[in-house]
XYZ file of C-alpha atoms in Angstrom:
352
model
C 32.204 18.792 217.785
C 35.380 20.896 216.689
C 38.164 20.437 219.064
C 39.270 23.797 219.915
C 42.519 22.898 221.308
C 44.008 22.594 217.330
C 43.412 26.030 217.115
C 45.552 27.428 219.885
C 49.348 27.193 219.479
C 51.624 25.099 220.908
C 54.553 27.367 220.367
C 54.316 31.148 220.759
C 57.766 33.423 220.015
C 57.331 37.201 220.899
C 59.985 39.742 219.868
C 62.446 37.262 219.880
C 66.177 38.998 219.719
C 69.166 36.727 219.427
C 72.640 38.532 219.144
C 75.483 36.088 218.414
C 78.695 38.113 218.414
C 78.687 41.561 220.643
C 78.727 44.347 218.340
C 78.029 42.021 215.260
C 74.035 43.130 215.396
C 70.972 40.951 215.221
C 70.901 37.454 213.942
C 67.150 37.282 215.127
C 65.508 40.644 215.194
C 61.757 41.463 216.928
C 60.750 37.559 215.636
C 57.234 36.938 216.530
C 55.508 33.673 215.595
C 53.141 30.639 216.250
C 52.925 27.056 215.970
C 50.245 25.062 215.858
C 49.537 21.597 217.135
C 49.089 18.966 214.212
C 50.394 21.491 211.810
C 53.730 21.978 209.899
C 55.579 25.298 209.141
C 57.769 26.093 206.585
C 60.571 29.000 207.184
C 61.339 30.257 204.169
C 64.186 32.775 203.876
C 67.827 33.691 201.794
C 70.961 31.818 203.272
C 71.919 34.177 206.485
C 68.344 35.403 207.028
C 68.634 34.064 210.522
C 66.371 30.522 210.123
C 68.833 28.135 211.711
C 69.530 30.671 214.827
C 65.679 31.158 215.015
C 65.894 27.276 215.477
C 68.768 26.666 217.862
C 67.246 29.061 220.093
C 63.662 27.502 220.327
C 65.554 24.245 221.377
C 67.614 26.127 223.839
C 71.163 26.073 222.244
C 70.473 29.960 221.728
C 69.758 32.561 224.355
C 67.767 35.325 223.688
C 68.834 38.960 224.594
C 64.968 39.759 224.454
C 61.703 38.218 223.887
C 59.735 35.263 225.226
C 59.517 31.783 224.006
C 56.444 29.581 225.290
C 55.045 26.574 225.344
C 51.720 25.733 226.272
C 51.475 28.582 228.214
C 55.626 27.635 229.787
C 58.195 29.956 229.646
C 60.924 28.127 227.950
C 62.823 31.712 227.206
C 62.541 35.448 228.448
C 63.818 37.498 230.879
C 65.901 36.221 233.506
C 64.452 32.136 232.197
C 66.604 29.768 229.670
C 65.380 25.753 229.905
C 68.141 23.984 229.283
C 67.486 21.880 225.940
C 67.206 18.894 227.916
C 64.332 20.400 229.848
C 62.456 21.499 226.733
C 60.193 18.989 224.829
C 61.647 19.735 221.843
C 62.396 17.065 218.804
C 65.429 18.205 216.546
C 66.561 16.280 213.074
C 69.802 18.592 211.426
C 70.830 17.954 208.214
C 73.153 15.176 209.003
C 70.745 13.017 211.334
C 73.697 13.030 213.858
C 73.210 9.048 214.633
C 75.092 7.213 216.665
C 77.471 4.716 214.686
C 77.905 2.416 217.183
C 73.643 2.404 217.840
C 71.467 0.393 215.297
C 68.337 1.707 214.916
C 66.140 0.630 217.795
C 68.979 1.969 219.750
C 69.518 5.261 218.703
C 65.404 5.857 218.817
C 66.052 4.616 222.226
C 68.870 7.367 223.734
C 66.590 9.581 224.743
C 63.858 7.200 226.880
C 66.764 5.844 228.834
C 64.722 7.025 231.643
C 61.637 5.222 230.905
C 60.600 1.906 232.359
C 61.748 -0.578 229.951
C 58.343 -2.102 229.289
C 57.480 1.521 228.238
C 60.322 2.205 226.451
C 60.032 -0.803 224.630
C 56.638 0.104 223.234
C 57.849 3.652 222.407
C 60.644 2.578 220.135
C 58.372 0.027 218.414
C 55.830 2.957 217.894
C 58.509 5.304 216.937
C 59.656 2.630 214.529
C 56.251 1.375 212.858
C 55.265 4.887 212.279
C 58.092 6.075 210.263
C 58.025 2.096 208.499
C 61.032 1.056 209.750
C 60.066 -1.750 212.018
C 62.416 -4.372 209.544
C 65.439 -2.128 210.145
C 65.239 -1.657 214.007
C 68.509 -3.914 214.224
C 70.663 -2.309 211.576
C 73.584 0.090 211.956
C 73.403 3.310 210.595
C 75.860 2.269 207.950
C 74.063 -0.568 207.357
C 71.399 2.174 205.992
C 70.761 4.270 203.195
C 70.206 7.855 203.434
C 66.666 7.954 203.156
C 66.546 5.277 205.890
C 68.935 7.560 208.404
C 66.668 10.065 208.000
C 63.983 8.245 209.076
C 65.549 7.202 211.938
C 66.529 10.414 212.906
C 62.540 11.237 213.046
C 61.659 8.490 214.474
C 64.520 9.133 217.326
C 62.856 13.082 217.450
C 59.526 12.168 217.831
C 59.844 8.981 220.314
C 59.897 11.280 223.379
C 56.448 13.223 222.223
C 57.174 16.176 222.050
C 55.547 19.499 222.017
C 57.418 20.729 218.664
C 59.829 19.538 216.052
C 62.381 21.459 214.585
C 63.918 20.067 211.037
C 66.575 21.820 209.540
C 66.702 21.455 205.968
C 66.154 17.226 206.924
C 66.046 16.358 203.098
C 68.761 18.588 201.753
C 71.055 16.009 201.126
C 68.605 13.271 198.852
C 67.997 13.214 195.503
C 64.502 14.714 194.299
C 62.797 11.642 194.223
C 63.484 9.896 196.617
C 63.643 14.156 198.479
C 59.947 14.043 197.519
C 58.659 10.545 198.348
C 60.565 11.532 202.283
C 58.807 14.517 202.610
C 55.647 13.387 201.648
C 56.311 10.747 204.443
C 57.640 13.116 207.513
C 54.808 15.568 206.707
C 52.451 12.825 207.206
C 54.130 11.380 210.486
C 54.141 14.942 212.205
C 50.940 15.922 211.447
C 49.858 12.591 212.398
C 51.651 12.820 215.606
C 49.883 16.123 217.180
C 53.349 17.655 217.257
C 54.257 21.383 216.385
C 56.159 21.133 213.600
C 58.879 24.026 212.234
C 60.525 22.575 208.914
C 63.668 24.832 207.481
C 63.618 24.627 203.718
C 65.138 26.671 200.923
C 63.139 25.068 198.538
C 60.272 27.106 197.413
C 58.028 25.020 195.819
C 58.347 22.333 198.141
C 57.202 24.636 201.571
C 53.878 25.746 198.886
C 52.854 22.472 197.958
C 53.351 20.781 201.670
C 53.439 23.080 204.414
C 50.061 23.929 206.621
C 52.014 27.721 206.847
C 54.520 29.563 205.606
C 56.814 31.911 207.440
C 59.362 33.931 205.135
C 62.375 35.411 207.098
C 64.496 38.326 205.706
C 67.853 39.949 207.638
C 66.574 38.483 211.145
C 63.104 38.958 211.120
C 59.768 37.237 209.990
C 58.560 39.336 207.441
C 55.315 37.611 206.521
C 53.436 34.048 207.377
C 50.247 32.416 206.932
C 48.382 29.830 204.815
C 50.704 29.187 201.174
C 48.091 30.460 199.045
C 47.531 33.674 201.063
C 51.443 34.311 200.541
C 51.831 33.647 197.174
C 48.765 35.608 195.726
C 48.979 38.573 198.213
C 52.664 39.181 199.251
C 53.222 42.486 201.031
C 56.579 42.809 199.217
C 58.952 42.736 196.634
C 61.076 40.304 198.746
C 58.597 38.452 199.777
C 56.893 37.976 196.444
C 60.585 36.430 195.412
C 60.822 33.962 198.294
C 57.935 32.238 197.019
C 58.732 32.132 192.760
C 58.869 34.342 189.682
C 57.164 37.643 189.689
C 57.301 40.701 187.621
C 57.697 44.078 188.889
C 56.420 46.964 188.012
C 56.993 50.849 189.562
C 53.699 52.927 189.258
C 52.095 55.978 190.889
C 48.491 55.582 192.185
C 45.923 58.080 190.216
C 42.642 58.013 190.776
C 42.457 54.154 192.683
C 44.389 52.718 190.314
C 48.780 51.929 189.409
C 48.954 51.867 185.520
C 51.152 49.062 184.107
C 52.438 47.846 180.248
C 50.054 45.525 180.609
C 47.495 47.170 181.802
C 45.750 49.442 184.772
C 44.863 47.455 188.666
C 42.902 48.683 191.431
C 45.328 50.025 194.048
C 43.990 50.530 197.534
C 47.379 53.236 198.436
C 46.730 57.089 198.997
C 47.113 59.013 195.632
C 49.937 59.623 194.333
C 51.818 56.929 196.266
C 54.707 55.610 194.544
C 53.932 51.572 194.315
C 55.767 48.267 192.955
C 52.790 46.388 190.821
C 53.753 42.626 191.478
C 51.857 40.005 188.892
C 52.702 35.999 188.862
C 53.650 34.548 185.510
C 50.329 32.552 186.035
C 48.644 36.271 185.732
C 49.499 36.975 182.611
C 47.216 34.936 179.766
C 48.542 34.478 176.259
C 46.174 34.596 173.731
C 45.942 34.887 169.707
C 47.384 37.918 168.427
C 44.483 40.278 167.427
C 42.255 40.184 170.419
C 41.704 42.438 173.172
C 44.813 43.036 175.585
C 48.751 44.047 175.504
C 50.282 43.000 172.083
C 53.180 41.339 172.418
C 55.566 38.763 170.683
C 56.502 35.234 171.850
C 60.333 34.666 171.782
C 60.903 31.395 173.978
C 58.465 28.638 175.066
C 59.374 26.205 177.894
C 57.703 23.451 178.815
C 58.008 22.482 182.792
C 56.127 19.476 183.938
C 52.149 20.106 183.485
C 53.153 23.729 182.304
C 54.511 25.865 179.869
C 56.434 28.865 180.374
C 56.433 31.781 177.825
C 58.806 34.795 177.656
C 56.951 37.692 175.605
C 58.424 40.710 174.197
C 56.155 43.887 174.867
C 56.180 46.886 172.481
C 58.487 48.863 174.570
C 61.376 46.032 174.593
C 60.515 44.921 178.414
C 60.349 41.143 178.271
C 58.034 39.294 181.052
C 57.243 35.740 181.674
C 53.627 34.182 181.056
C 52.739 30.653 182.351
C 50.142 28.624 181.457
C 48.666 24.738 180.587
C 51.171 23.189 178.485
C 48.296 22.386 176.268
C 48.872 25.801 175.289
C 49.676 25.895 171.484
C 51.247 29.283 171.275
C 54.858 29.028 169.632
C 57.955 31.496 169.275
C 57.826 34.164 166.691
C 53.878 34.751 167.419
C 52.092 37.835 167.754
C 50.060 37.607 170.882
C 48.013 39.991 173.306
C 48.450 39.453 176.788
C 45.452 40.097 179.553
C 45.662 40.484 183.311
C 44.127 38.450 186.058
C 43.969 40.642 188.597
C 43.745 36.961 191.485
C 47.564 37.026 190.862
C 48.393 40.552 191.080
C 48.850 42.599 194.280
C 50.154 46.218 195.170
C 52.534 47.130 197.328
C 54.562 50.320 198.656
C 57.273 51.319 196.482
């Protein structure tokens, strides 16, 4: 039998309004959002969008000037409430991992069960430990430790004290890609494994699609759109948000009779007629094929290979370049005549 409890969240923000200077305006504007148990988040947003404050204030080093923040159903902030951040179970790794250097590693898990009998606090470190593989390390110093390892310890220091949600800000920022990757891989797995909310800040794009259980994209303050990766990235309900997630092209039309006509083609638009629209299509919704057959002719001036794909710029007749992507078992080369056809999966229409 499904366990219904997954489905409810473990973290619900309401109109959330944090104001950090007086005068200065919003940093967090109206933010509403949801966290589930077992599942991660990814807030996705330009530098100054108001993540990090979003993030301080869930833990409690933020007040908010309106709004509610609860968990399981317990006011943590709103009107005339503010739990300290010691009062909050709340699980924070920054950037830096902010270890103690005088702490090895089973100690600095330990600073925060100091009030725990020790046989219990014993077995919490050791868990804390194991799950983030790290048991060989619990007597090193943090500069005995390489970054990847700090990090881990940092989770494992968050997470000992079970808490109801963990906050990571930007956690892997500092690592190279691989090893950025392999870490990520490994946190996302701990989290989820744990129960725990999770709320990961990233600026990294293709990282939040390929891990995160949900996406929330944050623009001047406020959360502008969230929900599952795929939903985002096919049916964005912006420009903006469109760009958060990767490349797009854009296209200004007018509705006529259900549909926005494009260069590269006409697509159903569901807007009143004649609404001014922005037609929004994913490199992957743009198929190259031989010059000749049905579809938008067009010329191939640059092919990039990226990974498993292959990126092609195309040059339609009226000068407007756009960007196709596709297998890079694609054979098509620069200089070709091509015709380009839609699919409509990666196209959406917005207001203009």
């Amino acid at each position: 039998m499904r366990d219904e409890r997954q489905t409810l969240p473990r973290i619900v923000i309401e109109g959330a309004e944090v104001r950090l200077q007086r005068g200065a305006g919003a940093a967090v504007l109206g933010t509403s959002l949801a966290l589930h148990a077992g599942r991660v988040t990814a807030l996705l947003g330009p530098s100054g969008a108001g993540k990090s404050t979003l993030l301080r204030a869930i833990a409690g080093l933020e007040r908010l000037h309106t709004g509610t923040i609860r968990s399981d159903g317990t006011v943590w902030s709103g009107p005339g409430v503010h739990l300290p951040p010691e009062a909050r179970r709340c699980g924070v790794v920054f950037q830096d991992f902010a270890l103690f250097p005088h702490l090895n590693a089973r100690q600095n898990v330990g600073f925060g069960l100091r009030h725990l009998p020790g046989e219990e606090r014993k077995a919490r470190i050791a868990e804390a430990l194991r799950s983030v593989e790290l048991t060989h390390r619990a007597h090193a110093y943090p500069h005995e430790l390489s970054g990847g390892e700090q990090q881990r310890v940092a989770l494992a220091r968050a997470l000992a004290p079970s808490p109801s949600v963990m906050l990571l800000d930007e956690p892997f920022s500092g690592l190279d890609r691989r090893l950025r990757a392999d870490l990520s891989a490994m946190t996302l797995e701990v989290l989820r494994a744990s129960g725990t909310a999770a709320l990961i800040i990233t600026h990294d794009a293709e990282d939040a699609l390929a891990s995160a259980d949900e996406i929330a994209l944050m623009e001047a303050g406020s959360i502008i759109q969230s929900g599952a990766p795929d939903a985002l990235y096919l049916a964005p309900v912006s420009e903006n948000a469109a760009r958060m997630l990767g490349e797009v092209e854009v296209f200004e039309a007018t509705v006529s009779g259900g549909k926005a006509e494009t260069p590269l083609g006409a697509v159903p638009a569901r807007q009143d007629e004649a609404s001014a629209v922005k037609v929004l299509i994913r490199p992957e919704g743009i198929a190259v094929s031989p010059g000749g057959t049905p579809g938008t002719p067009a010329a191939l001036t640059e092919r990039r290979a990226a990974g498993p794909a292959v990126q092609f710029t195309a040059m339609l007749e009226d000068g407007r370049a756009v960007i196709a992507r596709a297998p890079v078992s694609h054979r098509a080369q620069p200089g070709e005549q091509v015709s380009l056809q839609l699919d409509l999966t990666f196209v959406s229409v917005v207001a203009g």
